[in-house]
Coordinates of C-alpha atoms and ligand atoms in Angstrom, one line a residue:
X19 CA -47.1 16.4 30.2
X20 CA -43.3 16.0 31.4
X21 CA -44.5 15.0 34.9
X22 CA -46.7 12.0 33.4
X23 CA -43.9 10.9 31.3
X24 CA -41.5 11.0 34.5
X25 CA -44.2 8.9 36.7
X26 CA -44.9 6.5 33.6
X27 CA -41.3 6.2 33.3
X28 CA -40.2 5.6 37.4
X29 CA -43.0 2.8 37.3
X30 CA -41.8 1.1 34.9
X31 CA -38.2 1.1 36.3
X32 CA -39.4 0.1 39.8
X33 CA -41.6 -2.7 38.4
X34 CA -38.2 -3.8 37.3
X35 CA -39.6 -3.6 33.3
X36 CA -35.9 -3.5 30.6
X37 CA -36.3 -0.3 28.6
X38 CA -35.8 -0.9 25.1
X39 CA -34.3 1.7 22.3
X40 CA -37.5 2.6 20.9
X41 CA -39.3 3.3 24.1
X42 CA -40.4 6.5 25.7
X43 CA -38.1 8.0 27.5
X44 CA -36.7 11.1 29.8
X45 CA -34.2 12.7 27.6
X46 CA -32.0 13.2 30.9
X47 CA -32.4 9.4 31.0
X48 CA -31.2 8.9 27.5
X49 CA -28.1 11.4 28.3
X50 CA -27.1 10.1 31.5
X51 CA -26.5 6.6 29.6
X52 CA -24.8 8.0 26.8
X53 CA -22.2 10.0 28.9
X54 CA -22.2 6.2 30.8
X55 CA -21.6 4.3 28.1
X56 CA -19.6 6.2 26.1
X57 CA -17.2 6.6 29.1
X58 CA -17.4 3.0 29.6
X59 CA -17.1 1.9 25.4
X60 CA -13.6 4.3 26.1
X61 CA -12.4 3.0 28.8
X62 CA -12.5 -0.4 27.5
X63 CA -10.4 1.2 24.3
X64 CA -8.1 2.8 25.9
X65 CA -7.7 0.5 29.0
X66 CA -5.3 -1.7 26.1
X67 CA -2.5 0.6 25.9
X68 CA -1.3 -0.2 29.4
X69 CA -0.8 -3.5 28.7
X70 CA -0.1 -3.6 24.5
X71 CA 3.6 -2.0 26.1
X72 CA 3.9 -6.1 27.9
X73 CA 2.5 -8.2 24.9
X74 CA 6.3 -8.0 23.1
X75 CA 8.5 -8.4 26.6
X76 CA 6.0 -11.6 28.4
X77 CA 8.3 -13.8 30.1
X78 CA 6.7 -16.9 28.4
X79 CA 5.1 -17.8 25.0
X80 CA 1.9 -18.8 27.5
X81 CA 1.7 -15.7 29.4
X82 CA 2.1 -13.4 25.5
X83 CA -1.2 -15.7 24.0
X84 CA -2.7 -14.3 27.3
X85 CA -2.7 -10.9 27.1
X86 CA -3.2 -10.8 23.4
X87 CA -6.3 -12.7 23.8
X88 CA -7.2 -10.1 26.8
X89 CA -6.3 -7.4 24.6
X90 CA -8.5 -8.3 21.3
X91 CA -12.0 -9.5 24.0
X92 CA -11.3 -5.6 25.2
X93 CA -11.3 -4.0 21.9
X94 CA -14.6 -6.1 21.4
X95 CA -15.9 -4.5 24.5
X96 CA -15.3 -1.7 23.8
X97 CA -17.0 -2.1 20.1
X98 CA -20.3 -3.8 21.7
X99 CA -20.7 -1.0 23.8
X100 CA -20.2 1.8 21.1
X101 CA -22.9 -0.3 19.4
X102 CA -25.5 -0.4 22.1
X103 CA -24.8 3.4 22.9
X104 CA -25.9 4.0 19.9
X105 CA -29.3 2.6 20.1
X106 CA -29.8 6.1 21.9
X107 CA -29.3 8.1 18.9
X108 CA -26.0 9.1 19.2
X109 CA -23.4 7.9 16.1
X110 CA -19.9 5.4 16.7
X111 CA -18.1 8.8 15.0
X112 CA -19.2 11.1 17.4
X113 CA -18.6 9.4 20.4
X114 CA -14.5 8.7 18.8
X115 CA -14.8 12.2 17.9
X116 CA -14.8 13.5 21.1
X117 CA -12.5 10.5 22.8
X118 CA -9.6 11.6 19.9
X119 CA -10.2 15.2 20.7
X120 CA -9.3 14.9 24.5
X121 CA -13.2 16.1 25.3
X122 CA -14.1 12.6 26.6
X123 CA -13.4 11.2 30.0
X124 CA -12.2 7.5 30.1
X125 CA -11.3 5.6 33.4
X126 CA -8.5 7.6 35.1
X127 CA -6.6 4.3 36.3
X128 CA -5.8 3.5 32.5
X129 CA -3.6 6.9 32.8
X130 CA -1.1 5.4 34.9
X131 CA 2.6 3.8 33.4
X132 CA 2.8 0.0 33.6
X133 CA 6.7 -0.1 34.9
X134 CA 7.6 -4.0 34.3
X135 CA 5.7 -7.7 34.1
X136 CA 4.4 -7.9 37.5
X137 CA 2.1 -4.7 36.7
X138 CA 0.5 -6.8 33.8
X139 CA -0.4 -9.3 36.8
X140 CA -1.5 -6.8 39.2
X141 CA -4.1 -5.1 36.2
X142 CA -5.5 -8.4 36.0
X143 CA -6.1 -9.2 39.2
X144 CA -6.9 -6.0 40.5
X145 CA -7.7 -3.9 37.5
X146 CA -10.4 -5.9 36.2
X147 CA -11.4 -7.3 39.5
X148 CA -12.6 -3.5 40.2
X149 CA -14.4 -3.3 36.9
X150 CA -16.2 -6.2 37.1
X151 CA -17.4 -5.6 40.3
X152 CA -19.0 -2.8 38.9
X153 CA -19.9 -4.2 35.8
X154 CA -21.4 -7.3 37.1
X155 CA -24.4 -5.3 38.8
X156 CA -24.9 -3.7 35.2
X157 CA -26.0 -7.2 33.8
X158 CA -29.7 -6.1 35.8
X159 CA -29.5 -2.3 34.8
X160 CA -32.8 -0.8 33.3
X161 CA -31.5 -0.7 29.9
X162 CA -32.0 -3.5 27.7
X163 CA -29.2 -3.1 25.5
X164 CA -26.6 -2.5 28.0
X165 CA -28.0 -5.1 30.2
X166 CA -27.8 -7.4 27.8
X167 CA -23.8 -6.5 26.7
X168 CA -22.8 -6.5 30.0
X169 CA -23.2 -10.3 30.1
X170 CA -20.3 -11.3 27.4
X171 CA -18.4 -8.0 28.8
X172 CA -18.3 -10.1 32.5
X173 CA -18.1 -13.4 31.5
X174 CA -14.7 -12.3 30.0
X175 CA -13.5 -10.1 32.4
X176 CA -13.8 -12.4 35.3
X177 CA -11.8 -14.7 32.9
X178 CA -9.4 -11.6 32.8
X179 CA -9.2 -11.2 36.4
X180 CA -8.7 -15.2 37.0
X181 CA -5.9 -15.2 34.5
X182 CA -4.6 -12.3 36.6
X183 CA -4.5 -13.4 39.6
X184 CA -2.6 -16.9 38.5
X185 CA -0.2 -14.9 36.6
X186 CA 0.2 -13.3 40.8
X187 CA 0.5 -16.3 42.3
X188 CA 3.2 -17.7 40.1
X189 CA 5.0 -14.4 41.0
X190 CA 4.4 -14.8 44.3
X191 CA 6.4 -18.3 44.4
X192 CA 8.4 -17.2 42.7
X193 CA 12.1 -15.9 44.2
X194 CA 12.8 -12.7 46.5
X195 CA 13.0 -10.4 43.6
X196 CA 9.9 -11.9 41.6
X197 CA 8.1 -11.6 45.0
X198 CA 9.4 -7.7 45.9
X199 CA 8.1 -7.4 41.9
X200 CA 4.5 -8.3 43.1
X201 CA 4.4 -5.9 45.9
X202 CA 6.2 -3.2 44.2
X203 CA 3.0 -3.3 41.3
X204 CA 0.9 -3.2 43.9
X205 CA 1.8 -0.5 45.9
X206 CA 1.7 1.5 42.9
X207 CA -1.6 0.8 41.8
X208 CA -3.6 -0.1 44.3
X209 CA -4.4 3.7 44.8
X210 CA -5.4 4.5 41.0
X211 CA -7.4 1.0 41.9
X212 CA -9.6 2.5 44.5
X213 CA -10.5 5.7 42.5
X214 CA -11.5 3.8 39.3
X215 CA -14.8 3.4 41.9
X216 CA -14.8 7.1 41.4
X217 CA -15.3 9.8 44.1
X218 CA -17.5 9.2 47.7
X219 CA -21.1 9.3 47.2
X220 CA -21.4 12.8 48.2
X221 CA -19.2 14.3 45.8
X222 CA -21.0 11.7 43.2
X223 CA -23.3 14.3 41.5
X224 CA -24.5 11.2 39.0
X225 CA -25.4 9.0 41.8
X226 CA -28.7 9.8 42.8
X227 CA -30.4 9.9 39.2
X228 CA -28.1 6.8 38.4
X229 CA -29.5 4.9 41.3
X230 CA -33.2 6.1 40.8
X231 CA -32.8 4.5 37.0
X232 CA -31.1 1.7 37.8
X233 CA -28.9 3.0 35.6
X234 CA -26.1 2.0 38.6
X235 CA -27.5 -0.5 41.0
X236 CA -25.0 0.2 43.9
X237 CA -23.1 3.3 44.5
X238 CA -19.8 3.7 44.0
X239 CA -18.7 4.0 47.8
X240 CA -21.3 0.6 48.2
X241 CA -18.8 -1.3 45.0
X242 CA -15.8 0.1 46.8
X243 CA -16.5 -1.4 49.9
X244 CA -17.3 -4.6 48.2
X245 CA -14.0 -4.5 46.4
X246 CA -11.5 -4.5 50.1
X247 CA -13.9 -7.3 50.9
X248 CA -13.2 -9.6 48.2
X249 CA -9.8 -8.5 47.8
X250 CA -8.0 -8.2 51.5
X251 CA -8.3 -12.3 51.6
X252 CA -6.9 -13.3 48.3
X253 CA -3.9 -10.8 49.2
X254 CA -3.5 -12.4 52.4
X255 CA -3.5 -15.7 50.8
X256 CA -0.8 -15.2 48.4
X257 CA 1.1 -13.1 51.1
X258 CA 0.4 -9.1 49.7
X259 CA 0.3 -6.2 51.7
X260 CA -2.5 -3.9 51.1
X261 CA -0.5 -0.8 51.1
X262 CA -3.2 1.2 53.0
X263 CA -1.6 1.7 56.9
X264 CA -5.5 2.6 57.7
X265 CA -6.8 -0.3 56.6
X266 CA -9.0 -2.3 59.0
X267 CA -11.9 -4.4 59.5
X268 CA -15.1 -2.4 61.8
X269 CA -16.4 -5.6 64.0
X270 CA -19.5 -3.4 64.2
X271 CA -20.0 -2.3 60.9
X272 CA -18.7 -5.2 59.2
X273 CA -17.0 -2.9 56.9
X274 CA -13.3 -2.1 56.2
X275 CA -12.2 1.5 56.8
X276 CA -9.7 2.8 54.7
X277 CA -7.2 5.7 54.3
X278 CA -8.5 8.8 52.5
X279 CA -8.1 9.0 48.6
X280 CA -6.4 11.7 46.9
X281 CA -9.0 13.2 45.5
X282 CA -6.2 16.0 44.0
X283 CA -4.7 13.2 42.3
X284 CA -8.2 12.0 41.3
X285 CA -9.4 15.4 39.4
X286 CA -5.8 16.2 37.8
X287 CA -5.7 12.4 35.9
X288 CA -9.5 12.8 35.3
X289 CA -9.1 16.1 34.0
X290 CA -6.1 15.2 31.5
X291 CA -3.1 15.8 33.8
X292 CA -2.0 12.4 34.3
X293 CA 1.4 10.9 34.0
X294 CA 0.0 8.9 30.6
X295 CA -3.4 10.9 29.8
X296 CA -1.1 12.7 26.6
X297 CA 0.5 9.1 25.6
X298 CA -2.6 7.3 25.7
X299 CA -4.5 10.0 23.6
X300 CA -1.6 10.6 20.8
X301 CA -2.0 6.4 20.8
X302 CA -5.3 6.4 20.0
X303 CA -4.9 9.3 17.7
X304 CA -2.2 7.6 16.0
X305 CA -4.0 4.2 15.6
X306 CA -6.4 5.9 14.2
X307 CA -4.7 7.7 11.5
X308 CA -3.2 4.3 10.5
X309 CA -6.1 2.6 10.2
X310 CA -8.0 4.9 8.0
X311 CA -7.3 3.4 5.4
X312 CA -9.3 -0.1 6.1
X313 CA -12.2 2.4 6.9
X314 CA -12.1 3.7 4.0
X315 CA -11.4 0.6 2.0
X316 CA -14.4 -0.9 3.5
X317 CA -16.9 2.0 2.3
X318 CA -15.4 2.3 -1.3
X319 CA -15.9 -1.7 -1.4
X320 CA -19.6 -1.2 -0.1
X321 CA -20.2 1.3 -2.5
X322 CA -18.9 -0.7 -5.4
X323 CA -20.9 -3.7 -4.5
X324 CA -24.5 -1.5 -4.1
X325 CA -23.5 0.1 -7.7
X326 CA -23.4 -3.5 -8.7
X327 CA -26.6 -4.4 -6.9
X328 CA -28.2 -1.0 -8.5
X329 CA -27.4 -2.2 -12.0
Ligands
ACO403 N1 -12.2 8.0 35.9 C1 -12.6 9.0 35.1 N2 -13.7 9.7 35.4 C2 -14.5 9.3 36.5 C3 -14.1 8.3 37.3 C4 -12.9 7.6 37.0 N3 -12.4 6.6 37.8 N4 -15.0 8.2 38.3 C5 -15.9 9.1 38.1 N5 -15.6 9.8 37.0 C6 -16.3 11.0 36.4 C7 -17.7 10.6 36.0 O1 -17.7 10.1 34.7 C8 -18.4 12.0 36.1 O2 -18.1 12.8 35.0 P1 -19.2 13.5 34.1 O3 -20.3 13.9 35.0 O4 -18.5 14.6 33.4 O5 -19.7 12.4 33.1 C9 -17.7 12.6 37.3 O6 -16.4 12.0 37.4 C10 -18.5 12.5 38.6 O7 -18.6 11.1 39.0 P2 -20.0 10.4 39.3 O8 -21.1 11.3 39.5 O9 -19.7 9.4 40.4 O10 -20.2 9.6 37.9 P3 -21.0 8.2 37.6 O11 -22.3 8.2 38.4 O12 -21.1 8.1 36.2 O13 -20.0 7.1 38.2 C11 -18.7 5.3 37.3 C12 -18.8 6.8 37.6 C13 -18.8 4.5 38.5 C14 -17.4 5.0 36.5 C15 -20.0 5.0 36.4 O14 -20.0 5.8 35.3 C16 -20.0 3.6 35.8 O15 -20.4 2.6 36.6 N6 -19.6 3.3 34.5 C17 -19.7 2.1 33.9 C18 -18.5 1.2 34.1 C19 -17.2 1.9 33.5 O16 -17.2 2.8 32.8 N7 -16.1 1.3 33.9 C20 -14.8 1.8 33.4 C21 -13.6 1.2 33.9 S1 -13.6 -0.5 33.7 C22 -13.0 -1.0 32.2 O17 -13.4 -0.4 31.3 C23 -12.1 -2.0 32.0

């Protein structure tokens, strides 16, 4: 019965087996990874807009090939996970459907204004430097086709946050005002930065199923924690202040100890009341509108060319 499938199923994740799209599985295990994935095929979509408002006003021709390459290997993220969410059953149209209709979360640190150049930088750096330290632990999740995405998705990303971090450096020796740029982008986002981890472990209420699965293999206190680390010496080096007055290293714990989150802030973006959440959706809604037309162009062309076949 449902217990048997639920022991058959936990011994194959423990032994470390890949599920695969035609396997048996729990249907909560099936949900839990479209909500996942669907979240995270969004986030990649939307997580453009910030930075198509910087492609037009880059300071070189260099820096503008950048983040319009960044921006087209994000849209393909976001594509390749839509297409291996849908190996669970569940159709690219819903799944838009529900991110055009507002019903859908998508990473709340996307909701956030991106004031001048530096901010491109400090995404870069920052921005995808969070999301691949929680995507590169996703490369070993239990599901095949995720897994398997996950390892484009990261080799790109880290390219992403590489590219980022030069673009800071360059700022950083740069002259006063360039420099007071770099800190001013990161003041304001390095607090959206530590949500996108999402909230402490006991207000998680997707952890412990997530973990069981190995649908997450760390939580997401255990990825923010691992975040400071890598972070607090590559601001040092390039002469950043984390802008965190609670901030310190634990000799004993060998952990860093930070100032409390706004969780308030947290719930109102993640709930829609962010200062971009109605930009980015009319965006999306707009682009999609717009593009209609190459949808439907495709499917009249396909239908044409199986007439053709038929005859
Ligand atoms: N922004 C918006 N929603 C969030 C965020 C966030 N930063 N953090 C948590 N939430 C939502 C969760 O989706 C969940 O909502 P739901 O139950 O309605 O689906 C709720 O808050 C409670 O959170 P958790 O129980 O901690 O949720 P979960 O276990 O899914 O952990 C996490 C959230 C860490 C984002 C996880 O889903 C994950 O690892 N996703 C894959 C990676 C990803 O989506 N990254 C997106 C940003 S990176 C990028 O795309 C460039």
């Amino acid at each position: 019965g449902e217990q048997d499938l639920l022991d058959r199923f936990q011994a194959r994740i423990d032994a470390g087996e890949k599920i695969e799209p035609n396997d048996e599985m729990p249907e909560a295990y099936r949900k839990t990874l479209i909500r996942q994935m669907s979240q995270h095929a969004h986030s990649e979509i939307v997580g453009v807009y910030p930075e198509a408002n910087w492609v037009t006003r880059a300071p070189t021709l260099r820096r503008k090939l950048q983040a319009m390459a960044k921006i087209q290997d994000e849209f393909g993220h976001g594509l390749y996970i839509y297409s291996a969410a849908e190996t669970l059953g569940v159709s690219r149209e819903e799944m838009v459907g529900q991110l055009l209709s507002g019903k859908a979360k998508y990473s709340s640190v996307f909701n956030y204004p991106t004031l001048n150049w530096a901010d491109l930088a400090v995404i870069g750096w920052l921005g995808d430097g969070a999301a691949i330290m929680n995507q590169i632990p996703l490369c070993r999740c239990s599901y095949g086709p995720y897994a398997r995405a996950m390892v484009l998705v990261c080799k790109e990303e880290s390219f992403h946050q590489r590219q980022g971090y030069e673009a800071m450096v360059a700022l950083m020796n740069g002259s006063p005002e360039q420099k007071a740029m770099g800190q001013d982008a990161v003041n304001r986002w390095w607090w959206p930065i530590m949500m996108m981890f999402g909230p402490h472990d006991a207000d998680s209420p997707n952890t412990e199923t997530g973990v069981k699965w190995k649908i997450k293999n760390f939580t997401n206190d255990e990825l923010r924690q691992k975040f400071i680390k890598a972070t607090v010496p590559q601001a040092k080096l390039i002469g950043i202040e984390i802008p965190d007055p609670d901030l310190r290293f634990n000799e004993e714990t060998g952990d860093w100890e930070h100032g409390e989150i706004d969780w308030d802030e947290f719930w109102s973006v993640v709930k829609g009341q962010g200062p971009c959440n109605h930009d980015r959706i009319t965006a999306r809604r707009k682009a999609h509108a717009e593009g209609a037309w190459v949808l439907e162009a495709a499917q009249a062309y396909a239908a044409k060319q199986a007439a053709r076949n038929a005859a």
